mmCIF file of C-alpha atoms in Angstrom:
data_model
loop_
_atom_site.group_PDB
_atom_site.id
_atom_site.type_symbol
_atom_site.label_atom_id
_atom_site.label_comp_id
_atom_site.label_asym_id
_atom_site.label_seq_id
_atom_site.Cartn_x
_atom_site.Cartn_y
_atom_site.Cartn_z
ATOM 1 C CA MET N 1043 -37.339 -42.878 33.344
ATOM 2 C CA ASN N 1044 -35.027 -41.496 35.978
ATOM 3 C CA ARG N 1045 -36.888 -42.680 39.053
ATOM 4 C CA THR N 1046 -37.833 -46.320 39.310
ATOM 5 C CA GLU N 1047 -40.586 -46.076 41.945
ATOM 6 C CA LEU N 1048 -43.350 -43.632 42.746
ATOM 7 C CA GLU N 1049 -46.108 -44.033 45.294
ATOM 8 C CA THR N 1050 -49.671 -42.883 45.906
ATOM 9 C CA PRO N 1051 -52.041 -43.777 48.736
ATOM 10 C CA ARG N 1052 -53.324 -46.877 46.882
ATOM 11 C CA LEU N 1053 -50.634 -47.592 44.302
ATOM 12 C CA LEU N 1054 -47.001 -48.401 43.861
ATOM 13 C CA LEU N 1055 -45.657 -47.327 40.469
ATOM 14 C CA ARG N 1056 -42.567 -49.339 39.628
ATOM 15 C CA ARG N 1057 -40.704 -50.780 36.676
ATOM 16 C CA PHE N 1058 -42.280 -53.799 35.062
ATOM 17 C CA ARG N 1059 -40.736 -57.227 35.708
ATOM 18 C CA MET N 1060 -41.159 -60.423 33.737
ATOM 19 C CA GLU N 1061 -42.983 -61.846 36.784
ATOM 20 C CA ASP N 1062 -45.805 -59.412 35.935
ATOM 21 C CA LEU N 1063 -46.646 -61.328 32.761
ATOM 22 C CA GLU N 1064 -49.841 -63.027 34.015
ATOM 23 C CA ASP N 1065 -51.309 -59.802 35.433
ATOM 24 C CA PHE N 1066 -50.306 -57.888 32.297
ATOM 25 C CA TYR N 1067 -51.811 -60.468 29.957
ATOM 26 C CA GLU N 1068 -54.996 -60.599 32.046
ATOM 27 C CA TYR N 1069 -55.882 -56.954 31.428
ATOM 28 C CA ALA N 1070 -54.179 -56.517 28.033
ATOM 29 C CA SER N 1071 -56.180 -59.376 26.500
ATOM 30 C CA ARG N 1072 -59.559 -57.870 27.378
ATOM 31 C CA PRO N 1073 -61.553 -56.567 24.420
ATOM 32 C CA GLU N 1074 -62.640 -53.393 26.219
ATOM 33 C CA VAL N 1075 -59.134 -52.273 27.263
ATOM 34 C CA GLY N 1076 -56.739 -52.111 24.290
ATOM 35 C CA PRO N 1077 -59.035 -50.674 21.617
ATOM 36 C CA ALA N 1078 -59.772 -47.652 23.817
ATOM 37 C CA ALA N 1079 -56.023 -46.905 23.707
ATOM 38 C CA GLY N 1080 -55.582 -47.808 20.040
ATOM 39 C CA TRP N 1081 -54.064 -51.278 20.289
ATOM 40 C CA LYS N 1082 -55.556 -54.690 19.705
ATOM 41 C CA PRO N 1083 -56.230 -56.964 22.656
ATOM 42 C CA HIS N 1084 -53.307 -59.307 23.182
ATOM 43 C CA ALA N 1085 -54.013 -62.636 21.505
ATOM 44 C CA SER N 1086 -51.512 -64.713 23.503
ATOM 45 C CA ARG N 1087 -49.216 -64.697 26.501
ATOM 46 C CA ARG N 1088 -46.318 -64.744 24.024
ATOM 47 C CA GLU N 1089 -47.513 -61.446 22.534
ATOM 48 C CA SER N 1090 -47.817 -59.950 26.020
ATOM 49 C CA GLU N 1091 -44.354 -61.277 26.892
ATOM 50 C CA GLN N 1092 -42.796 -59.516 23.886
ATOM 51 C CA ILE N 1093 -44.491 -56.209 24.708
ATOM 52 C CA LEU N 1094 -43.601 -56.558 28.384
ATOM 53 C CA ALA N 1095 -39.939 -57.092 27.449
ATOM 54 C CA GLY N 1096 -40.094 -53.796 25.555
ATOM 55 C CA PHE N 1097 -41.463 -52.032 28.643
ATOM 56 C CA ILE N 1098 -38.735 -53.547 30.808
ATOM 57 C CA HIS N 1099 -35.930 -52.500 28.469
ATOM 58 C CA GLY N 1100 -37.490 -49.177 27.446
ATOM 59 C CA GLY N 1101 -37.742 -47.723 30.927
ATOM 60 C CA GLU N 1102 -40.532 -45.200 30.219
ATOM 61 C CA VAL N 1103 -43.480 -47.194 31.553
ATOM 62 C CA TRP N 1104 -44.389 -47.908 35.167
ATOM 63 C CA ALA N 1105 -46.468 -50.875 36.288
ATOM 64 C CA LEU N 1106 -49.422 -49.849 38.456
ATOM 65 C CA VAL N 1107 -49.400 -52.148 41.463
ATOM 66 C CA TRP N 1108 -52.509 -52.219 43.640
ATOM 67 C CA LYS N 1109 -50.997 -52.069 47.135
ATOM 68 C CA GLU N 1110 -53.820 -54.028 48.733
ATOM 69 C CA THR N 1111 -53.069 -57.176 46.698
ATOM 70 C CA GLY N 1112 -49.711 -56.629 44.976
ATOM 71 C CA LYS N 1113 -51.425 -57.185 41.608
ATOM 72 C CA VAL N 1114 -50.383 -55.214 38.499
ATOM 73 C CA ILE N 1115 -53.565 -53.521 37.282
ATOM 74 C CA GLY N 1116 -52.305 -51.202 34.549
ATOM 75 C CA SER N 1117 -49.517 -48.946 33.421
ATOM 76 C CA VAL N 1118 -48.632 -45.299 33.058
ATOM 77 C CA GLY N 1119 -45.758 -43.813 31.120
ATOM 78 C CA LEU N 1120 -43.988 -40.761 29.766
ATOM 79 C CA HIS N 1121 -43.357 -40.944 26.035
ATOM 80 C CA ASP N 1122 -42.046 -38.750 23.249
ATOM 81 C CA ASP N 1123 -44.892 -36.699 21.817
ATOM 82 C CA SER N 1124 -45.125 -37.582 18.132
ATOM 83 C CA HIS N 1125 -47.206 -34.468 17.455
ATOM 84 C CA ARG N 1126 -44.450 -32.210 18.793
ATOM 85 C CA GLY N 1127 -41.543 -33.868 17.007
ATOM 86 C CA GLY N 1128 -39.300 -34.683 19.954
ATOM 87 C CA VAL N 1129 -39.081 -31.150 21.373
ATOM 88 C CA PRO N 1130 -36.774 -31.224 24.451
ATOM 89 C CA GLY N 1131 -38.560 -30.878 27.794
ATOM 90 C CA VAL N 1132 -41.839 -32.257 26.405
ATOM 91 C CA LYS N 1133 -43.353 -35.648 27.161
ATOM 92 C CA MET N 1134 -46.700 -37.259 26.507
ATOM 93 C CA LEU N 1135 -48.598 -39.040 29.257
ATOM 94 C CA GLY N 1136 -50.000 -42.464 28.363
ATOM 95 C CA TYR N 1137 -51.929 -44.884 30.526
ATOM 96 C CA VAL N 1138 -54.067 -48.003 30.617
ATOM 97 C CA LEU N 1139 -56.023 -49.625 33.433
ATOM 98 C CA SER N 1140 -57.661 -53.009 33.890
ATOM 99 C CA SER N 1141 -61.407 -52.674 33.404
ATOM 100 C CA ASP N 1142 -61.883 -54.318 36.831
ATOM 101 C CA TYR N 1143 -60.639 -51.053 38.359
ATOM 102 C CA TRP N 1144 -62.454 -48.473 36.209
ATOM 103 C CA GLY N 1145 -64.559 -45.826 37.928
ATOM 104 C CA ARG N 1146 -62.609 -45.646 41.201
ATOM 105 C CA GLY N 1147 -60.346 -42.646 40.533
ATOM 106 C CA ILE N 1148 -57.300 -44.902 40.338
ATOM 107 C CA MET N 1149 -55.979 -43.638 37.019
ATOM 108 C CA THR N 1150 -56.423 -40.021 38.077
ATOM 109 C CA GLU N 1151 -54.417 -40.806 41.224
ATOM 110 C CA ALA N 1152 -51.621 -42.431 39.209
ATOM 111 C CA ALA N 1153 -51.593 -39.746 36.511
ATOM 112 C CA ARG N 1154 -51.375 -36.941 39.068
ATOM 113 C CA ARG N 1155 -48.380 -38.604 40.688
ATOM 114 C CA VAL N 1156 -46.585 -38.949 37.354
ATOM 115 C CA ILE N 1157 -47.431 -35.342 36.457
ATOM 116 C CA SER N 1158 -45.944 -34.085 39.727
ATOM 117 C CA TYR N 1159 -42.850 -36.218 39.152
ATOM 118 C CA ALA N 1160 -42.509 -34.931 35.585
ATOM 119 C CA PHE N 1161 -42.636 -31.257 36.521
ATOM 120 C CA GLU N 1162 -41.036 -31.292 39.973
ATOM 121 C CA GLU N 1163 -38.307 -33.903 39.546
ATOM 122 C CA ARG N 1164 -37.717 -34.201 35.799
ATOM 123 C CA GLY N 1165 -38.151 -30.477 35.154
ATOM 124 C CA LEU N 1166 -40.346 -30.889 32.090
ATOM 125 C CA GLU N 1167 -41.634 -27.756 30.388
ATOM 126 C CA LEU N 1168 -44.790 -29.285 28.922
ATOM 127 C CA MET N 1169 -46.831 -32.476 29.161
ATOM 128 C CA SER N 1170 -49.346 -33.555 26.589
ATOM 129 C CA VAL N 1171 -52.011 -36.231 26.623
ATOM 130 C CA GLN N 1172 -54.546 -37.446 24.100
ATOM 131 C CA HIS N 1173 -57.665 -39.583 23.989
ATOM 132 C CA PHE N 1174 -59.858 -40.843 21.197
ATOM 133 C CA SER N 1175 -63.116 -38.930 20.837
ATOM 134 C CA PHE N 1176 -65.215 -41.908 22.016
ATOM 135 C CA ASN N 1177 -63.157 -42.533 25.186
ATOM 136 C CA GLU N 1178 -65.109 -40.636 27.833
ATOM 137 C CA LYS N 1179 -63.350 -42.347 30.753
ATOM 138 C CA SER N 1180 -59.987 -41.080 29.577
ATOM 139 C CA ARG N 1181 -61.418 -37.615 28.948
ATOM 140 C CA ARG N 1182 -62.545 -37.459 32.593
ATOM 141 C CA VAL N 1183 -59.083 -38.444 33.872
ATOM 142 C CA ILE N 1184 -57.507 -35.715 31.727
ATOM 143 C CA GLU N 1185 -59.984 -33.088 32.913
ATOM 144 C CA LYS N 1186 -59.527 -34.053 36.576
ATOM 145 C CA CYS N 1187 -55.765 -33.683 36.135
ATOM 146 C CA GLY N 1188 -56.204 -30.103 34.906
ATOM 147 C CA PHE N 1189 -54.952 -30.332 31.319
ATOM 148 C CA THR N 1190 -55.980 -27.660 28.810
ATOM 149 C CA TYR N 1191 -57.852 -28.772 25.698
ATOM 150 C CA GLU N 1192 -55.919 -27.837 22.538
ATOM 151 C CA GLY N 1193 -58.167 -29.264 19.840
ATOM 152 C CA THR N 1194 -59.112 -32.398 17.963
ATOM 153 C CA LEU N 1195 -57.034 -33.908 15.187
ATOM 154 C CA ARG N 1196 -59.606 -35.492 12.939
ATOM 155 C CA GLN N 1197 -58.942 -38.969 11.547
ATOM 156 C CA CYS N 1198 -55.275 -38.771 12.565
ATOM 157 C CA PHE N 1199 -54.923 -42.282 13.983
ATOM 158 C CA LEU N 1200 -55.360 -45.490 12.041
ATOM 159 C CA ARG N 1201 -56.227 -48.189 14.564
ATOM 160 C CA TYR N 1202 -55.180 -51.834 14.097
ATOM 161 C CA ASP N 1203 -58.670 -52.691 12.789
ATOM 162 C CA GLY N 1204 -58.536 -50.066 10.026
ATOM 163 C CA GLU N 1205 -60.813 -47.576 11.785
ATOM 164 C CA ARG N 1206 -59.715 -43.935 11.528
ATOM 165 C CA LEU N 1207 -59.995 -42.186 14.883
ATOM 166 C CA ASP N 1208 -60.085 -38.583 16.012
ATOM 167 C CA GLU N 1209 -57.600 -37.630 18.742
ATOM 168 C CA CYS N 1210 -58.545 -35.016 21.308
ATOM 169 C CA CYS N 1211 -55.342 -33.244 22.385
ATOM 170 C CA TYR N 1212 -54.511 -31.567 25.700
ATOM 171 C CA SER N 1213 -51.455 -30.098 27.364
ATOM 172 C CA MET N 1214 -50.182 -28.583 30.591
ATOM 173 C CA THR N 1215 -47.175 -26.291 30.907
ATOM 174 C CA ARG N 1216 -44.805 -26.227 33.833
ATOM 175 C CA ASP N 1217 -46.119 -22.776 34.813
ATOM 176 C CA GLU N 1218 -49.736 -23.988 34.716
ATOM 177 C CA TYR N 1219 -48.853 -26.932 36.915
ATOM 178 C CA PHE N 1220 -47.276 -24.732 39.587
ATOM 179 C CA LEU N 1221 -50.109 -22.192 39.366
ATOM 180 C CA LYS N 1222 -52.596 -24.983 40.140
ATOM 181 C CA GLY N 1223 -50.861 -25.554 43.465
ATOM 182 C CA ALA N 1224 -48.417 -28.407 43.112
ATOM 183 C CA VAL N 1225 -48.485 -29.158 46.854
ATOM 184 C CA ASP N 1226 -52.161 -30.161 46.790
ATOM 185 C CA PHE N 1227 -52.115 -31.630 43.293
ATOM 186 C CA GLU N 1228 -51.680 -35.293 44.242
ATOM 187 C CA THR N 1229 -54.411 -35.387 46.878
ATOM 188 C CA GLU N 1230 -57.077 -33.314 45.127
ATOM 189 C CA SER N 1231 -60.073 -35.416 44.063
#
């Protein structure tokens, strides 16, 4: 992550800090949050602390800070795309949001800001994003952000509980991003 802070009307996107542990654990321990992204709910603060340390040292994940309260309510990151084998200029968008904030357009707002950063400042050539076939909330975020559906990889992900999941795959090229009108991209609803 080259830039440490990004901003939207309602959010500050910044690097995680160890002081974020309580907020992180609060949403990461919820049974409705992690499984939708493929990971088990955190069983302890210690587990959250270890994962948070990885975010802090890894530098690819931003904390989503709700400006109104200063509370960390989720995360968004740019990751290597395992389906594309580390092709240069390609990153995968990943995100998670506390269920207390679902249905308010918050993740779309954050994702659009990271997408604009990725293409305009980082100079990426392609961004990908995936969701599990049952995750309709994530599908809506992806559609609102303007990604193109590529297809579904059937039973390609083995979740922590042994369930095999289908991944719906999307992408956006640099050219597509600029054709959509990058200037209005962040504010479009």
